[in-house]
PDB file of C-alpha atoms in Angstrom:
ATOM      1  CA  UNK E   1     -12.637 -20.441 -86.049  1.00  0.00           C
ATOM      2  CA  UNK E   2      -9.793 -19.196 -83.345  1.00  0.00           C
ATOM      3  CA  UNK E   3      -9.589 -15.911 -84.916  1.00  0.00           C
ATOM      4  CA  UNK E   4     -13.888 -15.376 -85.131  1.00  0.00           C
ATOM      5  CA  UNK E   5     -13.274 -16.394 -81.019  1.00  0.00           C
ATOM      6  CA  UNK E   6     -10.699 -14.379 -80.237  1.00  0.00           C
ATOM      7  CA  UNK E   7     -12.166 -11.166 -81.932  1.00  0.00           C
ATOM      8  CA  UNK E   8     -15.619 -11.934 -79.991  1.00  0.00           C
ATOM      9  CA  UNK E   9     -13.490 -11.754 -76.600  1.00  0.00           C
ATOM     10  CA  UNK E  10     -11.693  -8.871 -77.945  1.00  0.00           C
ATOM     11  CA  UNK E  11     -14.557  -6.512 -78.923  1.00  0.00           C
ATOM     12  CA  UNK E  12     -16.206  -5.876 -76.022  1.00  0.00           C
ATOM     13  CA  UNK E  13     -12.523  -5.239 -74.414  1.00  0.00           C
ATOM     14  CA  UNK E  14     -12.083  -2.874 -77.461  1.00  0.00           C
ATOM     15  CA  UNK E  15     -15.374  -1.007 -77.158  1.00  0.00           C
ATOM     16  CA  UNK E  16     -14.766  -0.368 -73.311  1.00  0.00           C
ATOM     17  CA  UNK E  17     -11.307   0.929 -74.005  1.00  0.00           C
ATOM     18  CA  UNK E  18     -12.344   3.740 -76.839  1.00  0.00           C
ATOM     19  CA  UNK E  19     -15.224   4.394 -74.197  1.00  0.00           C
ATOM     20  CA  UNK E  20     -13.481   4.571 -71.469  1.00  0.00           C
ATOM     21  CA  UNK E  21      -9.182   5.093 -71.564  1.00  0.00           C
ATOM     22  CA  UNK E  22      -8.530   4.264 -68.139  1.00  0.00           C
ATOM     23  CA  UNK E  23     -10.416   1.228 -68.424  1.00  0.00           C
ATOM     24  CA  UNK E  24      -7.094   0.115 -70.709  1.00  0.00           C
ATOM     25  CA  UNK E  25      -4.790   1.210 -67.794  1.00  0.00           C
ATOM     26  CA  UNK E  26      -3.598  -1.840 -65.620  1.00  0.00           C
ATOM     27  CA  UNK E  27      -0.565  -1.911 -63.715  1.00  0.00           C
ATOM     28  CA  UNK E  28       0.902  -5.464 -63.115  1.00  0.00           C
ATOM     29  CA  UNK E  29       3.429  -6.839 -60.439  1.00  0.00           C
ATOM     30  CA  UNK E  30       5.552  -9.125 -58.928  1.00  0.00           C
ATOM     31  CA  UNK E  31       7.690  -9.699 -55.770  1.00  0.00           C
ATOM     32  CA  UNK E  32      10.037 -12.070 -54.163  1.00  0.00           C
ATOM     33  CA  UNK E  33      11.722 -12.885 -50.817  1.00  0.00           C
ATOM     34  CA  UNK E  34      15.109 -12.615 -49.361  1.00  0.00           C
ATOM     35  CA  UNK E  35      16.921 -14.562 -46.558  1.00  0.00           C
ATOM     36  CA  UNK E  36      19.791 -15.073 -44.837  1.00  0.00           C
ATOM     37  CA  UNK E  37      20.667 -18.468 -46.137  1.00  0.00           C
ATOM     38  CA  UNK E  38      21.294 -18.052 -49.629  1.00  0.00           C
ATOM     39  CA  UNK E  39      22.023 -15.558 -52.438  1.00  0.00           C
ATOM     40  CA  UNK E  40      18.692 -16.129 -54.013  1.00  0.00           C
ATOM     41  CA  UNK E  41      15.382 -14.379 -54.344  1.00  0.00           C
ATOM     42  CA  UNK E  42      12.451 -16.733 -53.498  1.00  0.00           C
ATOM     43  CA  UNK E  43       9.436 -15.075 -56.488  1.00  0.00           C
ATOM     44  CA  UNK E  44       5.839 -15.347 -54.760  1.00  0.00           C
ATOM     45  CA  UNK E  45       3.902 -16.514 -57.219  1.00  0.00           C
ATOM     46  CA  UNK E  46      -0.255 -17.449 -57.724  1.00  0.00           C
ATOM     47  CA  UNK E  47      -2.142 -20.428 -57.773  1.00  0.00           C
ATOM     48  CA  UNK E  48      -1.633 -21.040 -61.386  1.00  0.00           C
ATOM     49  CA  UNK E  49       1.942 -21.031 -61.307  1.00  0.00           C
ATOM     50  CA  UNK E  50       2.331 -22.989 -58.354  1.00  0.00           C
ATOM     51  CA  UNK E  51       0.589 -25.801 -60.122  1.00  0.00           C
ATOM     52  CA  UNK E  52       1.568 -25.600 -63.182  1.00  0.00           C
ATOM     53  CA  UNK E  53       4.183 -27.988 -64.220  1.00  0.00           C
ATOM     54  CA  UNK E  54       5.509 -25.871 -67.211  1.00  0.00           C
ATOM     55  CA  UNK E  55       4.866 -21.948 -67.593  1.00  0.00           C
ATOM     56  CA  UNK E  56       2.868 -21.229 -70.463  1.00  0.00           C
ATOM     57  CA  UNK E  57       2.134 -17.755 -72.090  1.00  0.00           C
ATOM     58  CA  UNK E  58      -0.827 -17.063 -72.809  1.00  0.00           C
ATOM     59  CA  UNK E  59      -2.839 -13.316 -73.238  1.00  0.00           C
ATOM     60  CA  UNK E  60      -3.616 -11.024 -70.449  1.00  0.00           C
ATOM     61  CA  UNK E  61      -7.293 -11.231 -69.559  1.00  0.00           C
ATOM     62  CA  UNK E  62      -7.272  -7.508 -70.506  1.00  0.00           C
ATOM     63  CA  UNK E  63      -6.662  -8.466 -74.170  1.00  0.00           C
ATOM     64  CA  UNK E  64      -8.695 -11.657 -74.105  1.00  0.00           C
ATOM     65  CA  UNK E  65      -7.307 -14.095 -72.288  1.00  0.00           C
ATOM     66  CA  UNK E  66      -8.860 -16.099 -70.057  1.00  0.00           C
ATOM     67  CA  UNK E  67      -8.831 -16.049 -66.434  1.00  0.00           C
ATOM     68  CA  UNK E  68      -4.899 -17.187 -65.329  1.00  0.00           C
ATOM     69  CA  UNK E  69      -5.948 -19.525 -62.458  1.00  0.00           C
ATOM     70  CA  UNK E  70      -8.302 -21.566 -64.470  1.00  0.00           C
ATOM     71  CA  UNK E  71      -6.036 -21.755 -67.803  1.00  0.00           C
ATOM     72  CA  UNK E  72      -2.739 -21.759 -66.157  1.00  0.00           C
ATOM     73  CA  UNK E  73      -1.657 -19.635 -68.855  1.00  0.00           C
ATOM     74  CA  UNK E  74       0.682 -16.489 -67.334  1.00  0.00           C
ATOM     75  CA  UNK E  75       0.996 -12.996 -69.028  1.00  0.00           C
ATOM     76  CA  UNK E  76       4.404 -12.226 -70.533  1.00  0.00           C
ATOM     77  CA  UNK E  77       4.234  -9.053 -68.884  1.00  0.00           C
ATOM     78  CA  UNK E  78       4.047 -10.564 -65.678  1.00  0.00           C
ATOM     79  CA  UNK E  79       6.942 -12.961 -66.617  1.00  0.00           C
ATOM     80  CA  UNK E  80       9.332  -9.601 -67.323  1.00  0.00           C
ATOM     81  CA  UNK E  81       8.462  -8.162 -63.618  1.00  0.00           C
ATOM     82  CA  UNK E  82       9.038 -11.472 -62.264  1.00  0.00           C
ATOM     83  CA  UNK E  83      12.424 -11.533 -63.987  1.00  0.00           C
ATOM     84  CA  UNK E  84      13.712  -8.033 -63.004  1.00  0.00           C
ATOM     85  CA  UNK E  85      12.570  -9.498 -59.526  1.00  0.00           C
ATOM     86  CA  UNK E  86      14.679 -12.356 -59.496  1.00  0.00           C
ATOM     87  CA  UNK E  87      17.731 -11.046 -60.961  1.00  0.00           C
ATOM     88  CA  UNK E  88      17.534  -7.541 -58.801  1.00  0.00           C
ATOM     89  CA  UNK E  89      17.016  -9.784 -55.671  1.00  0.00           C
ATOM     90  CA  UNK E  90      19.858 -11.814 -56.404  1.00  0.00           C
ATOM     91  CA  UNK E  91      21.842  -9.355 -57.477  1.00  0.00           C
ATOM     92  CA  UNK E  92      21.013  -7.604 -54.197  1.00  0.00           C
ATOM     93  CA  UNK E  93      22.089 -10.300 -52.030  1.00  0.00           C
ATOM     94  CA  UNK E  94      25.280 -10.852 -53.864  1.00  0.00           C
ATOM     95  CA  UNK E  95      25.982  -7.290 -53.168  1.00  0.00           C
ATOM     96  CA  UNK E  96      25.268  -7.316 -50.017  1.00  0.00           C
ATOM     97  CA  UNK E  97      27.510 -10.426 -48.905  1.00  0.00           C
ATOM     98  CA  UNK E  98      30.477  -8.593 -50.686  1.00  0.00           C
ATOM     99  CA  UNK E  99      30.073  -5.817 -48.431  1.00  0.00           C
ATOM    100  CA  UNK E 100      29.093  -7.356 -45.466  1.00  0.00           C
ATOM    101  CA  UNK E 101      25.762  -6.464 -45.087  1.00  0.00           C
ATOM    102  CA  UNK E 102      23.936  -8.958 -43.127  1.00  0.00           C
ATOM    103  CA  UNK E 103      20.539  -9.107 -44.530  1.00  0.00           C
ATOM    104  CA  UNK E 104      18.041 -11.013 -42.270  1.00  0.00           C
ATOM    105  CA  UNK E 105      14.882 -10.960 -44.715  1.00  0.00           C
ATOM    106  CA  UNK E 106      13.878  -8.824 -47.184  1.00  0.00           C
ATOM    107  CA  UNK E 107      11.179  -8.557 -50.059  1.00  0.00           C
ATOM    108  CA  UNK E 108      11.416  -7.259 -53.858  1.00  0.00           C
ATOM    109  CA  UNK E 109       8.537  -5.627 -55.798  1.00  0.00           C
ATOM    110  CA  UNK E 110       8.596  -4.651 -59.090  1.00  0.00           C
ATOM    111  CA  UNK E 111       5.181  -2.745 -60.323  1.00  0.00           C
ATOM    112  CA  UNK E 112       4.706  -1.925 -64.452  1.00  0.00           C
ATOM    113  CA  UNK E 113       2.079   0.311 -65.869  1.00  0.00           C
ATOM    114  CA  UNK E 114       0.719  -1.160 -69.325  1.00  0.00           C
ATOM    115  CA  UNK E 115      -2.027   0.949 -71.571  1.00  0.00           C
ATOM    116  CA  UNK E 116      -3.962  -1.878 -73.452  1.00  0.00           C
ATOM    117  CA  UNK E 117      -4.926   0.530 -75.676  1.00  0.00           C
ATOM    118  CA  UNK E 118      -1.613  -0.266 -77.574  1.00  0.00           C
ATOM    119  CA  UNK E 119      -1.210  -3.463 -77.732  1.00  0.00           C
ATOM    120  CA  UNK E 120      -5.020  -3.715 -78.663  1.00  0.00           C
ATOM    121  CA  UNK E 121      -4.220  -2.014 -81.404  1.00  0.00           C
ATOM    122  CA  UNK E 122      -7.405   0.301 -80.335  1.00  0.00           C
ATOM    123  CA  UNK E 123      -5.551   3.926 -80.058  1.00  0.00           C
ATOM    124  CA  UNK E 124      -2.386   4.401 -82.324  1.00  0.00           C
ATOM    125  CA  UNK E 125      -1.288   7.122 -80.107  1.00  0.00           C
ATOM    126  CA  UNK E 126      -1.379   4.535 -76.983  1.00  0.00           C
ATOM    127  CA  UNK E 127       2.067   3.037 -76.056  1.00  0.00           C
ATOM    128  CA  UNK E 128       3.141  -0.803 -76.602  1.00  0.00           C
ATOM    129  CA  UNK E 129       4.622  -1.712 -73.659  1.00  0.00           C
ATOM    130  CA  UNK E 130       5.294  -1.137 -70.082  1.00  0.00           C
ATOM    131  CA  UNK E 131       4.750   3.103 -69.724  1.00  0.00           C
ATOM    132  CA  UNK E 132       6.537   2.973 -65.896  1.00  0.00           C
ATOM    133  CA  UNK E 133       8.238   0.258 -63.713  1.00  0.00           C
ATOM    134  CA  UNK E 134       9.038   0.836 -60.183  1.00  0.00           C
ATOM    135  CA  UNK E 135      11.508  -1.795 -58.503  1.00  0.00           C
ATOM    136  CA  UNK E 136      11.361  -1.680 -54.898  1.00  0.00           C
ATOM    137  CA  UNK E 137      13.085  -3.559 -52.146  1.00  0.00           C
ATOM    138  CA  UNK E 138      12.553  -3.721 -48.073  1.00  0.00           C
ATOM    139  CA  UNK E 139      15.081  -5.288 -45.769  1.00  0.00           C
ATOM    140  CA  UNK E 140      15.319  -6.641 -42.239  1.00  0.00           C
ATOM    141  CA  UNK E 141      19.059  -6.725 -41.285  1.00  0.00           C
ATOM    142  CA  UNK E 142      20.249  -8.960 -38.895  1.00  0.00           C
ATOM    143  CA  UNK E 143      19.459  -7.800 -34.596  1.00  0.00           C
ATOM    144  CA  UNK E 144      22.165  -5.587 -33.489  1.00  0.00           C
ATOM    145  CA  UNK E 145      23.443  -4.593 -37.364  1.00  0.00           C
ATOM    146  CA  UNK E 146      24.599  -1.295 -37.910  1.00  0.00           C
ATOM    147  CA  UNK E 147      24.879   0.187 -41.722  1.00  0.00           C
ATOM    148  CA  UNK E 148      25.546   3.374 -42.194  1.00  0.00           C
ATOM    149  CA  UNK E 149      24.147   5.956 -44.810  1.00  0.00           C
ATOM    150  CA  UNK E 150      26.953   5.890 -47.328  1.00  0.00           C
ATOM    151  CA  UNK E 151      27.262   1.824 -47.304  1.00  0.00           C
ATOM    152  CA  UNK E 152      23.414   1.661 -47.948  1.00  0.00           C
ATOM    153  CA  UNK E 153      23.918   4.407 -51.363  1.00  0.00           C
ATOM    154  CA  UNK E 154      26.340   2.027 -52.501  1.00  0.00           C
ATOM    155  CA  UNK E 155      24.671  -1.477 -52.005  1.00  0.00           C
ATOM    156  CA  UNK E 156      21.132   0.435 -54.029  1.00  0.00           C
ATOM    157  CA  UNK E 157      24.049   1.902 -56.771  1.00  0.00           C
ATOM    158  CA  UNK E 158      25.694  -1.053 -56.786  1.00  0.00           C
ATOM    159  CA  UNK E 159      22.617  -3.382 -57.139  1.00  0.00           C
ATOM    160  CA  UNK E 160      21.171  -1.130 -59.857  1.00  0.00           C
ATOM    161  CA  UNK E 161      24.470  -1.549 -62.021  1.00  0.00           C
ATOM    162  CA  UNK E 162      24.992  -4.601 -62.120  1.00  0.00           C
ATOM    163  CA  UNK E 163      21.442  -6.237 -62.108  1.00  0.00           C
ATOM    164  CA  UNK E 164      21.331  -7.285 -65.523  1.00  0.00           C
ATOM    165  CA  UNK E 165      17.447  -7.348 -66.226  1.00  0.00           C
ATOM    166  CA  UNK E 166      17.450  -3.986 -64.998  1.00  0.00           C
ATOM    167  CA  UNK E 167      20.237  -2.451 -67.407  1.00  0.00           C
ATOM    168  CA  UNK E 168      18.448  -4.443 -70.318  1.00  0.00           C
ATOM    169  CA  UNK E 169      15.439  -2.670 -69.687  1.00  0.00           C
ATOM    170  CA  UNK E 170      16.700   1.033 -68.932  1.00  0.00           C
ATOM    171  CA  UNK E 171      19.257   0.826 -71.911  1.00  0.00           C
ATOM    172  CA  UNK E 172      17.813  -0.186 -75.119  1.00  0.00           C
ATOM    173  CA  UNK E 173      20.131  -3.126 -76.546  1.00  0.00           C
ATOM    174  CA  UNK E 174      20.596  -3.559 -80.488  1.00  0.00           C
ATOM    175  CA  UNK E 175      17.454  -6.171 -81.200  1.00  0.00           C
ATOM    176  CA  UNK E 176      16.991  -8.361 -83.937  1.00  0.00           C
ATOM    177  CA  UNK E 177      13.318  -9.891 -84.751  1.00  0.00           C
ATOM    178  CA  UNK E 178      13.108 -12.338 -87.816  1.00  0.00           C
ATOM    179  CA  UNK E 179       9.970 -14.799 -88.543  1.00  0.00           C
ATOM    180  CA  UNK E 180      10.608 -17.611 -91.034  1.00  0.00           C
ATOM    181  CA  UNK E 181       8.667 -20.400 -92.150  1.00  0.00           C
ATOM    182  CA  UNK E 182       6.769 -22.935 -94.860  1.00  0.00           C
ATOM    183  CA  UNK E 183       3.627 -24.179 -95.647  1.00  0.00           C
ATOM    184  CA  UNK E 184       3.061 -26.962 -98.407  1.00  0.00           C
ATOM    185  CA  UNK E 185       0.724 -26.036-101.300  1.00  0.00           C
ATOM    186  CA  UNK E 186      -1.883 -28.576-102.577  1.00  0.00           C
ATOM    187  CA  UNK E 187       0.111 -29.763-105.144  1.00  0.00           C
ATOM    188  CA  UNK E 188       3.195 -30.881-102.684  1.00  0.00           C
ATOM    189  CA  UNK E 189       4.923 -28.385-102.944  1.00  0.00           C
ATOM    190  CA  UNK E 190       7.078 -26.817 -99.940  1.00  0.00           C
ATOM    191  CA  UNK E 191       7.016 -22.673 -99.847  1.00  0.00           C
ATOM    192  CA  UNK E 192       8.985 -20.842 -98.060  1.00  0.00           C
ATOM    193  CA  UNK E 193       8.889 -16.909 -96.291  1.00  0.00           C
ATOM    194  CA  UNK E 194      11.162 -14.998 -94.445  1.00  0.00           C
ATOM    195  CA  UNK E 195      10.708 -11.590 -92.848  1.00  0.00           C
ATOM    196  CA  UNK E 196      13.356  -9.899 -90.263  1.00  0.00           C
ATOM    197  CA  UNK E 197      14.556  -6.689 -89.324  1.00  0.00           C
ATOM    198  CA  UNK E 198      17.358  -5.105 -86.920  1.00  0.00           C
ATOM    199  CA  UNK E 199      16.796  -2.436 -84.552  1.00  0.00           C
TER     200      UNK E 199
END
């Protein structure tokens, strides 16, 4: 019965897709905040997260899902952006306190352009997975603060290097995926499977 409902939210989805690409085109984001009191990056987050007491994956409403701030349920994709957010704000801030750059305020953004085409399995050719991300940050230093040019370079090298979501994503580490499991047969017996491959 799930799968019958999940391929009668799907179709329609499916049909507007091969109809119309850029229908399949969504770009997702995330930001957080930055003050002076801690080395920590504050994520801004909806409705649905705020009042949910657990996070919970669930699909994008572009591949059937349903609507995030009835269901509570959060797209992984969202969760990655808001994890490059928090770790590049933080790493940020660290940065910046090691150099002595007072930051007042500041907010991070991080923007990712998915083709549901892919994951929908609807156009072979589409890409799985985030096609662009663009990580952003604006500062307020503190009244009277003077950085120059060359100090600024570093603290956006710096933060880039050593933010480790961000190195994770722009250099491909060695993955592993394996699935393993059981399921008893009528007559009591316990069978098991195994499936896994390295990349």
């Amino acid at each position: 019965m799930a799968s019958q409902t999940l391929r009668a939210k799907q179709a329609p989805l499916k049909d507007s897709y091969r109809d119309n690409p850029s229908s399949a085109l969504v770009t997702l984001s995330s930001s957080g905040t930055l003050d002076s009191s801690s080395i920590t990056c504050k994520l801004s987050t909806g409705k649905a997260i705020k009042d949910a007491q657990s996070k919970i994956a669930g699909l994008h409403q572009n591949a059937g899902g349903d609507d995030p701030t009835i269901s509570g349920e959060l797209c992984s994709g969202d969760m990655l952006l808001e994890a490059l957010v928090a770790c590049a704000g933080v790493t940020l801030k660290a940065v910046a306190t090691a150099m002595n750059i007072p930051i007042h305020s500041g907010t991070v953004y991080a923007e990712g352009d998915l083709d549901f085409r892919g994951t929908m399995g609807v156009d072979r050719d589409a890409p799985v997975g985030f096609t662009a991300i663009r990580l952003g940050f604006e500062l307020q230093l503190e009244k009277g603060a003077e950085v120059p040019d060359e100090k600024v370079e570093k603290l956006g090298k710096l933060t880039e290097r050593y933010c480790v979501v961000l190195q994770t994503i722009a250099h491909k580490p060695k993955l592993s995926v394996s699935l393993r499991g059981s399921a008893e047969t009528e007559d009591g017996i316990d069978r098991g499977f195994a499936w896994g491959q390295t990349k």
